[in-house]
Coordinates of C-alpha atoms and ligand atoms in Angstrom, one line a residue:
M1 CA -100.9 53.9 -72.7
S2 CA -98.0 56.0 -71.5
A3 CA -94.8 56.3 -73.4
T4 CA -92.8 54.3 -70.9
Q5 CA -95.4 51.5 -70.5
R6 CA -93.7 48.3 -71.6
W7 CA -95.8 45.8 -73.6
I8 CA -94.8 42.3 -74.4
I9 CA -96.5 39.6 -76.4
L10 CA -95.9 35.9 -76.1
A11 CA -97.1 34.2 -79.4
D12 CA -97.4 30.5 -79.4
L13 CA -98.8 28.4 -82.3
D14 CA -101.5 25.9 -81.3
A15 CA -100.7 22.2 -81.4
F16 CA -98.1 23.3 -84.1
F17 CA -96.9 20.0 -85.6
A18 CA -100.4 18.4 -85.5
S19 CA -101.9 21.6 -87.1
V20 CA -99.3 21.5 -89.9
E21 CA -100.2 17.9 -90.6
E22 CA -103.9 18.7 -90.7
L23 CA -103.1 21.6 -93.1
L24 CA -101.2 19.3 -95.5
N25 CA -103.8 16.5 -95.2
P26 CA -107.3 18.0 -94.7
A27 CA -108.7 14.5 -94.2
L28 CA -107.1 14.5 -90.8
R29 CA -108.8 17.7 -89.7
G30 CA -110.7 17.4 -86.4
K31 CA -109.6 13.8 -85.9
P32 CA -107.5 12.8 -82.9
L33 CA -104.1 13.1 -84.3
I34 CA -100.7 12.3 -82.7
V35 CA -97.4 13.3 -84.2
G36 CA -94.8 10.9 -82.8
G37 CA -92.8 7.7 -83.4
D38 CA -93.8 4.0 -83.3
P39 CA -95.8 3.3 -80.1
R40 CA -93.9 0.0 -79.7
S41 CA -90.7 1.9 -79.4
R42 CA -89.7 4.2 -76.5
S43 CA -90.7 7.3 -78.5
V44 CA -92.8 10.1 -77.0
V45 CA -95.6 12.3 -78.3
C46 CA -94.2 15.3 -80.3
S47 CA -97.5 17.0 -80.7
A48 CA -101.2 16.1 -80.3
S49 CA -104.3 17.7 -81.9
Y50 CA -106.8 19.1 -79.5
A51 CA -109.1 16.3 -80.5
A52 CA -106.5 13.9 -79.1
R53 CA -105.8 16.1 -76.1
A54 CA -109.5 15.6 -75.2
Y55 CA -108.5 12.0 -74.4
G56 CA -105.7 13.1 -72.1
V57 CA -102.9 12.8 -74.7
R58 CA -100.1 15.3 -74.0
S59 CA -96.8 16.3 -75.5
A60 CA -93.8 14.4 -74.2
M61 CA -96.0 11.5 -73.0
P62 CA -94.7 8.0 -74.0
M63 CA -96.4 7.0 -77.3
S64 CA -97.4 3.7 -75.7
R65 CA -99.4 5.5 -73.1
A66 CA -100.9 7.9 -75.6
V67 CA -102.3 5.1 -77.8
R68 CA -103.8 3.4 -74.7
L69 CA -105.6 6.6 -73.9
C70 CA -106.7 7.2 -77.4
P71 CA -106.6 3.9 -79.5
Q72 CA -108.4 5.5 -82.5
A73 CA -105.8 8.3 -82.9
V74 CA -104.2 8.7 -86.3
I75 CA -100.4 8.5 -85.8
V76 CA -98.1 10.5 -88.1
P77 CA -94.3 10.4 -87.9
P78 CA -92.8 13.8 -87.4
R79 CA -91.4 15.8 -90.4
H80 CA -89.3 18.4 -88.7
G81 CA -88.1 19.9 -92.0
V82 CA -91.7 20.7 -93.0
Y83 CA -92.4 22.3 -89.6
A84 CA -89.3 24.4 -89.7
E85 CA -90.4 26.0 -93.0
H86 CA -93.8 26.9 -91.5
S87 CA -92.0 28.2 -88.3
R88 CA -89.7 30.4 -90.4
A89 CA -92.7 31.9 -92.2
V90 CA -94.6 32.7 -89.0
M91 CA -91.5 34.2 -87.4
E92 CA -91.2 36.5 -90.5
I93 CA -94.8 37.6 -89.8
L94 CA -93.8 38.5 -86.2
R95 CA -90.6 40.3 -87.3
A96 CA -92.6 42.4 -89.7
I97 CA -94.3 43.8 -86.7
T98 CA -91.1 44.5 -84.7
P99 CA -87.5 43.4 -85.0
A100 CA -87.6 42.9 -81.2
V101 CA -88.5 39.2 -81.5
E102 CA -87.0 36.5 -79.2
Q103 CA -87.8 33.1 -80.6
V104 CA -88.0 30.6 -77.7
S105 CA -88.7 27.5 -79.6
V106 CA -89.9 26.4 -83.1
D107 CA -93.5 27.6 -82.4
E108 CA -93.1 30.3 -79.7
A109 CA -91.7 33.8 -79.5
F110 CA -91.7 36.9 -77.3
L111 CA -92.2 40.3 -79.0
D112 CA -91.5 43.6 -77.3
I113 CA -94.1 45.9 -78.9
T114 CA -93.3 48.9 -76.7
G115 CA -93.6 52.0 -78.8
C116 CA -95.2 50.2 -81.7
E117 CA -98.7 51.9 -81.3
R118 CA -98.2 54.7 -83.8
L119 CA -97.3 52.2 -86.5
W120 CA -99.7 49.3 -85.7
G121 CA -102.3 50.5 -83.1
T122 CA -103.0 49.5 -79.5
P123 CA -101.5 46.3 -78.1
R124 CA -104.8 44.5 -78.6
Q125 CA -105.0 45.7 -82.2
I126 CA -101.4 44.5 -82.8
G127 CA -102.4 41.1 -81.3
E128 CA -105.4 40.9 -83.6
L129 CA -103.3 41.8 -86.6
I130 CA -100.7 39.1 -85.8
R131 CA -103.5 36.5 -85.4
R132 CA -105.2 37.5 -88.6
R133 CA -101.9 37.4 -90.6
V134 CA -100.9 34.0 -89.3
R135 CA -104.4 32.7 -90.1
E136 CA -104.7 34.2 -93.6
E137 CA -101.1 33.7 -94.7
R138 CA -100.3 30.4 -93.1
Q139 CA -103.7 28.9 -92.2
L140 CA -102.6 28.3 -88.6
T141 CA -104.0 29.5 -85.3
I142 CA -101.7 31.2 -82.9
S143 CA -102.5 32.1 -79.2
L144 CA -101.2 35.3 -77.7
G145 CA -100.7 36.6 -74.2
I146 CA -100.2 40.4 -73.9
A147 CA -98.9 42.0 -70.7
A148 CA -96.2 44.3 -69.3
T149 CA -93.9 41.4 -68.4
K150 CA -92.7 38.2 -70.1
L151 CA -94.0 36.2 -67.1
V152 CA -97.5 37.5 -67.3
A153 CA -97.6 37.4 -71.1
K154 CA -96.6 33.7 -70.9
I155 CA -99.2 32.8 -68.4
A156 CA -101.9 34.8 -70.2
C157 CA -101.1 32.9 -73.4
D158 CA -101.4 29.5 -71.7
V159 CA -104.7 30.5 -70.1
G160 CA -106.2 31.5 -73.5
K161 CA -105.1 28.4 -75.4
P162 CA -106.2 27.3 -78.0
N163 CA -106.8 30.1 -80.4
G164 CA -106.9 32.8 -77.7
L165 CA -105.9 36.4 -77.1
V166 CA -105.6 37.3 -73.4
L167 CA -104.5 40.9 -72.5
V168 CA -103.7 41.7 -68.9
E169 CA -103.8 45.5 -68.3
P170 CA -100.8 46.9 -66.3
G171 CA -101.8 47.0 -62.6
E172 CA -104.2 44.0 -63.0
E173 CA -101.5 41.4 -62.9
Q174 CA -102.0 40.2 -59.4
R175 CA -105.8 40.1 -59.8
F176 CA -105.4 38.1 -63.0
L177 CA -103.0 35.6 -61.5
A178 CA -104.7 35.0 -58.1
P179 CA -107.4 32.5 -59.1
L180 CA -105.0 30.4 -61.3
P181 CA -103.8 27.0 -60.0
I182 CA -100.2 27.0 -58.9
E183 CA -99.1 24.9 -61.9
R184 CA -99.7 27.9 -64.1
M185 CA -96.9 29.8 -62.4
W186 CA -93.9 30.1 -64.7
G187 CA -91.2 27.6 -63.6
V188 CA -93.5 25.6 -61.3
G189 CA -93.6 22.0 -62.4
K190 CA -95.5 19.1 -61.0
V191 CA -93.0 18.3 -58.2
T192 CA -92.9 21.9 -57.0
A193 CA -96.6 22.2 -57.3
D194 CA -97.1 19.1 -55.1
H195 CA -94.6 20.5 -52.6
L196 CA -96.5 23.9 -52.5
R197 CA -99.8 22.2 -52.1
A198 CA -98.5 20.3 -49.0
Y199 CA -98.1 23.8 -47.5
G200 CA -101.7 24.7 -48.5
V201 CA -100.7 26.7 -51.6
A202 CA -103.2 25.7 -54.3
T203 CA -103.5 28.9 -56.3
I204 CA -101.2 31.8 -57.2
G205 CA -103.3 33.9 -54.9
D206 CA -102.4 31.6 -52.0
L207 CA -98.8 32.1 -52.9
A208 CA -99.2 35.9 -52.9
A209 CA -100.5 35.8 -49.3
W210 CA -97.1 34.5 -48.1
T211 CA -94.5 37.1 -47.0
E212 CA -91.2 37.2 -48.9
E213 CA -89.4 36.2 -45.6
R214 CA -91.5 33.1 -45.2
L215 CA -91.2 32.1 -48.9
T216 CA -87.4 32.4 -48.9
A217 CA -87.1 30.7 -45.5
T218 CA -89.1 27.7 -46.9
F219 CA -88.0 27.5 -50.5
G220 CA -84.7 29.4 -50.7
D221 CA -84.0 31.2 -54.0
L222 CA -87.1 29.6 -55.6
G223 CA -89.1 31.4 -52.8
R224 CA -87.8 34.8 -53.9
A225 CA -88.8 34.0 -57.5
L226 CA -92.2 32.8 -56.4
Y227 CA -92.8 36.0 -54.3
R228 CA -92.1 38.2 -57.4
G229 CA -93.9 35.9 -59.7
A230 CA -97.1 35.8 -57.7
R231 CA -97.2 39.6 -58.2
G232 CA -96.5 39.4 -61.9
L233 CA -93.1 41.0 -61.4
D234 CA -90.4 40.1 -63.9
D235 CA -87.9 42.5 -65.4
G236 CA -86.6 40.1 -68.1
A237 CA -86.2 41.8 -71.4
V238 CA -87.0 40.5 -74.9
H239 CA -83.6 39.5 -76.3
A240 CA -83.8 39.7 -80.1
E241 CA -81.1 37.7 -81.9
R242 CA -79.6 39.8 -84.6
E243 CA -78.4 38.5 -88.0
R244 CA -74.8 38.5 -86.8
R245 CA -74.1 35.4 -84.8
S246 CA -70.6 35.8 -83.5
V247 CA -67.7 38.2 -83.0
S248 CA -64.2 36.9 -82.9
H249 CA -60.6 37.8 -83.2
E250 CA -57.5 35.8 -84.0
I251 CA -53.7 36.2 -84.2
T252 CA -51.3 34.4 -86.4
F253 CA -47.9 34.4 -84.8
D254 CA -44.7 35.3 -86.6
V255 CA -43.0 32.4 -84.9
D256 CA -45.0 29.4 -83.5
L257 CA -45.6 30.0 -79.9
D258 CA -45.4 27.4 -77.1
D259 CA -45.2 29.6 -74.0
R260 CA -48.2 29.6 -71.8
A261 CA -47.8 33.1 -70.4
A262 CA -47.4 34.6 -73.9
L263 CA -50.4 32.7 -75.2
E264 CA -52.5 33.8 -72.3
R265 CA -51.5 37.4 -72.8
A266 CA -52.6 37.2 -76.4
L267 CA -55.9 35.7 -75.3
L268 CA -56.5 38.5 -72.9
G269 CA -55.8 41.2 -75.5
M270 CA -58.2 39.5 -78.0
S271 CA -60.9 39.0 -75.3
D272 CA -60.8 42.7 -74.6
Q273 CA -61.2 43.5 -78.3
V274 CA -64.0 41.1 -78.7
A275 CA -65.7 42.6 -75.7
A276 CA -65.3 46.1 -76.9
Q277 CA -66.8 45.1 -80.3
L278 CA -69.8 43.5 -78.4
R279 CA -70.3 46.7 -76.4
R280 CA -70.1 48.9 -79.5
Q281 CA -72.9 46.8 -81.0
N282 CA -74.9 46.7 -77.8
M283 CA -74.7 43.0 -77.7
V284 CA -73.9 40.3 -75.1
G285 CA -72.9 36.8 -75.8
Q286 CA -73.1 33.5 -74.0
T287 CA -70.8 31.1 -75.8
V288 CA -67.0 31.5 -75.7
R289 CA -64.9 29.8 -78.3
I290 CA -61.2 29.4 -78.8
K291 CA -59.5 28.4 -82.0
L292 CA -56.1 26.7 -82.1
R293 CA -54.0 26.2 -85.3
Y294 CA -51.0 23.9 -85.1
P295 CA -47.8 24.1 -87.2
D296 CA -49.2 21.3 -89.4
L297 CA -52.2 23.7 -90.1
S298 CA -54.7 21.4 -88.4
I299 CA -57.3 23.4 -86.5
A300 CA -59.1 22.7 -83.2
T301 CA -62.0 24.8 -81.8
R302 CA -63.4 24.4 -78.3
Q303 CA -66.3 26.2 -76.8
A304 CA -68.1 26.6 -73.5
T305 CA -71.2 28.4 -72.3
L306 CA -71.1 31.1 -69.7
E307 CA -73.7 31.2 -66.9
Q308 CA -74.6 34.8 -67.9
P309 CA -74.3 36.5 -71.3
T310 CA -71.5 39.1 -71.2
D311 CA -69.8 41.9 -73.0
Q312 CA -66.9 42.0 -70.5
G313 CA -63.4 41.1 -71.5
Q314 CA -62.5 39.6 -68.1
A315 CA -65.4 37.1 -68.3
I316 CA -64.6 36.1 -71.9
Y317 CA -60.9 35.8 -71.0
A318 CA -61.5 33.7 -67.9
Q319 CA -63.5 31.2 -70.0
A320 CA -61.1 31.3 -72.9
R321 CA -58.1 30.7 -70.6
A322 CA -59.9 27.7 -69.0
L323 CA -60.5 26.3 -72.4
L324 CA -56.9 26.8 -73.4
R325 CA -55.6 25.1 -70.2
R326 CA -57.9 22.1 -70.8
N327 CA -57.1 21.7 -74.5
W328 CA -53.4 22.7 -74.9
H329 CA -50.3 21.2 -73.3
P330 CA -47.4 23.5 -72.4
G331 CA -44.6 23.1 -75.0
Q332 CA -47.0 22.4 -77.8
P333 CA -46.4 25.0 -80.5
L334 CA -49.3 27.0 -81.9
R335 CA -49.3 29.0 -85.1
L336 CA -52.6 30.8 -84.5
L337 CA -54.8 31.5 -81.6
G338 CA -58.3 32.9 -81.7
V339 CA -61.2 33.8 -79.3
G340 CA -64.8 34.5 -80.2
V341 CA -68.2 34.9 -78.6
A342 CA -71.4 33.5 -80.1
G343 CA -75.0 33.1 -78.9
L344 CA -75.3 36.9 -79.3
L345 CA -78.3 38.7 -77.8
E346 CA -79.3 42.3 -77.8
G347 CA -77.7 44.0 -74.8
G348 CA -80.9 46.0 -74.1
G349 CA -81.9 44.2 -71.0
Y350 CA -78.4 44.5 -69.5
Q351 CA -78.8 46.3 -66.2
L352 CA -76.1 47.4 -63.9
E353 CA -78.2 46.5 -60.9
L354 CA -77.9 42.8 -61.7
F355 CA -74.2 42.8 -60.9
D356 CA -72.4 43.1 -57.6
A357 CA -70.4 46.2 -56.8
S358 CA -67.1 45.0 -58.2
D359 CA -68.7 43.9 -61.5
Q360 CA -70.3 47.3 -61.7
K361 CA -67.0 49.0 -61.2
R362 CA -65.4 46.9 -64.0
I363 CA -68.3 47.6 -66.3
R364 CA -68.0 51.3 -65.8
L365 CA -64.2 51.0 -66.2
N366 CA -64.6 49.2 -69.5
R367 CA -67.1 51.8 -70.8
S368 CA -64.6 54.5 -70.2
L369 CA -61.9 52.5 -71.8
D370 CA -64.1 52.2 -74.8
E371 CA -64.5 55.9 -75.0
I372 CA -60.8 56.5 -74.8
R373 CA -60.2 53.8 -77.5
S374 CA -62.7 55.4 -79.8
R375 CA -61.1 58.8 -79.4
Y376 CA -57.4 57.7 -79.6
G377 CA -57.5 54.4 -81.3
S378 CA -57.2 50.9 -79.8
K379 CA -53.4 51.0 -79.4
A380 CA -53.8 54.0 -77.0
I381 CA -54.7 51.9 -74.0
R382 CA -53.8 48.4 -72.8
R383 CA -54.3 46.6 -69.5
A384 CA -51.2 46.4 -67.4
S385 CA -51.3 42.6 -67.7
Q386 CA -50.8 42.9 -71.5
L387 CA -47.9 45.2 -71.2
P388 CA -44.6 43.2 -71.2
P389 CA -44.9 41.8 -74.8
G390 CA -42.6 38.9 -74.6
E391 CA -43.8 37.8 -78.0
K392 CA -44.3 39.9 -81.0
A393 CA -47.7 39.3 -82.3
S394 CA -48.3 40.5 -85.8
G395 CA -50.9 40.2 -88.5
E396 CA -53.7 40.7 -86.1
G397 CA -56.7 39.2 -87.9
D398 CA -59.6 41.5 -88.6
V399 CA -62.6 40.9 -86.5
D400 CA -64.4 38.3 -88.4
Q401 CA -68.1 37.7 -88.3
E402 CA -70.1 34.7 -89.3
R403 CA -73.3 35.1 -91.3
Ligands
MG501 MG1 -97.2 25.8 -79.2

């Protein structure tokens, strides 16, 4: 294993809710068990034990259909609080291996174990350690896929389920994927699979035989993703969420402000400061929030999600300004205005190549602004659009952080 070889694990608990119910009530063990609501209602299957799956019962299937397929199944209503406790304990086991854990759902997480070999051994040994700890400490089985990319790790995990560990060596991705049915490809659902089969594509290997030109001509953007996917290519990084969940900044005005241009200038300045803070912490965020406080001290907060996580002041400002324009009428006085970013992720996977040329230029510009600010203090440099300060903003709130 070379120093630069990337290793990613996808860890996914087997039939999680059903397994927890079996754990708490051993009499259920090995029986067809369905976690879900009343079959006479419109509820769906939350989780099914493998004994129930043998009858064709699947997650998200209507309960009425599930009980027709498996009338003898024991039905247990979901207890999400109980599952959440078990989930937290398992995620702790994963975070003891590496802090680079991206939890995807209550029972599933990616781990980036690149460089962990000195501490924990080879990728396979790390996988065995995780499985042993989850079994011994939580009496649950967890399946793992281990590979150089998230995409292949995910597919490897699915292939090995239940109670499996499948490791795909770097360079072996295409050979591993080729014989698999097209439904195994990440992002290919039933509709797309049927569509592909109409073109004679039944396996991932069939897909790999198509040229990129033909795939994109036939399927557009999806075609490009399929071309890369069929080769196991995926440069998505594991985004570990840190403890800190948001970064924000707010200003209390000396005099209540009701002028749009002045408010937007304040918003721009704060957006830049929030962005600089994100960059210092090597974080990106996906949710932009604004906070408005009125003269009667009532507070309104509004938020929106960006298409891409960012650490760029302009992107934060554009969203914050749109929120302000939607939620504030000119002439309405404000005592305080704030902007914040939540949904924070590690910025490690943030690559210049993903952005077009003008974005790249702006990113580089902001990085050099950060350097100047850190050398001369934040007052040393302002964007031209912040310059004519029609209002006097004082009492700049400290950057506040939740949790
Ligand atoms: Mg699972």
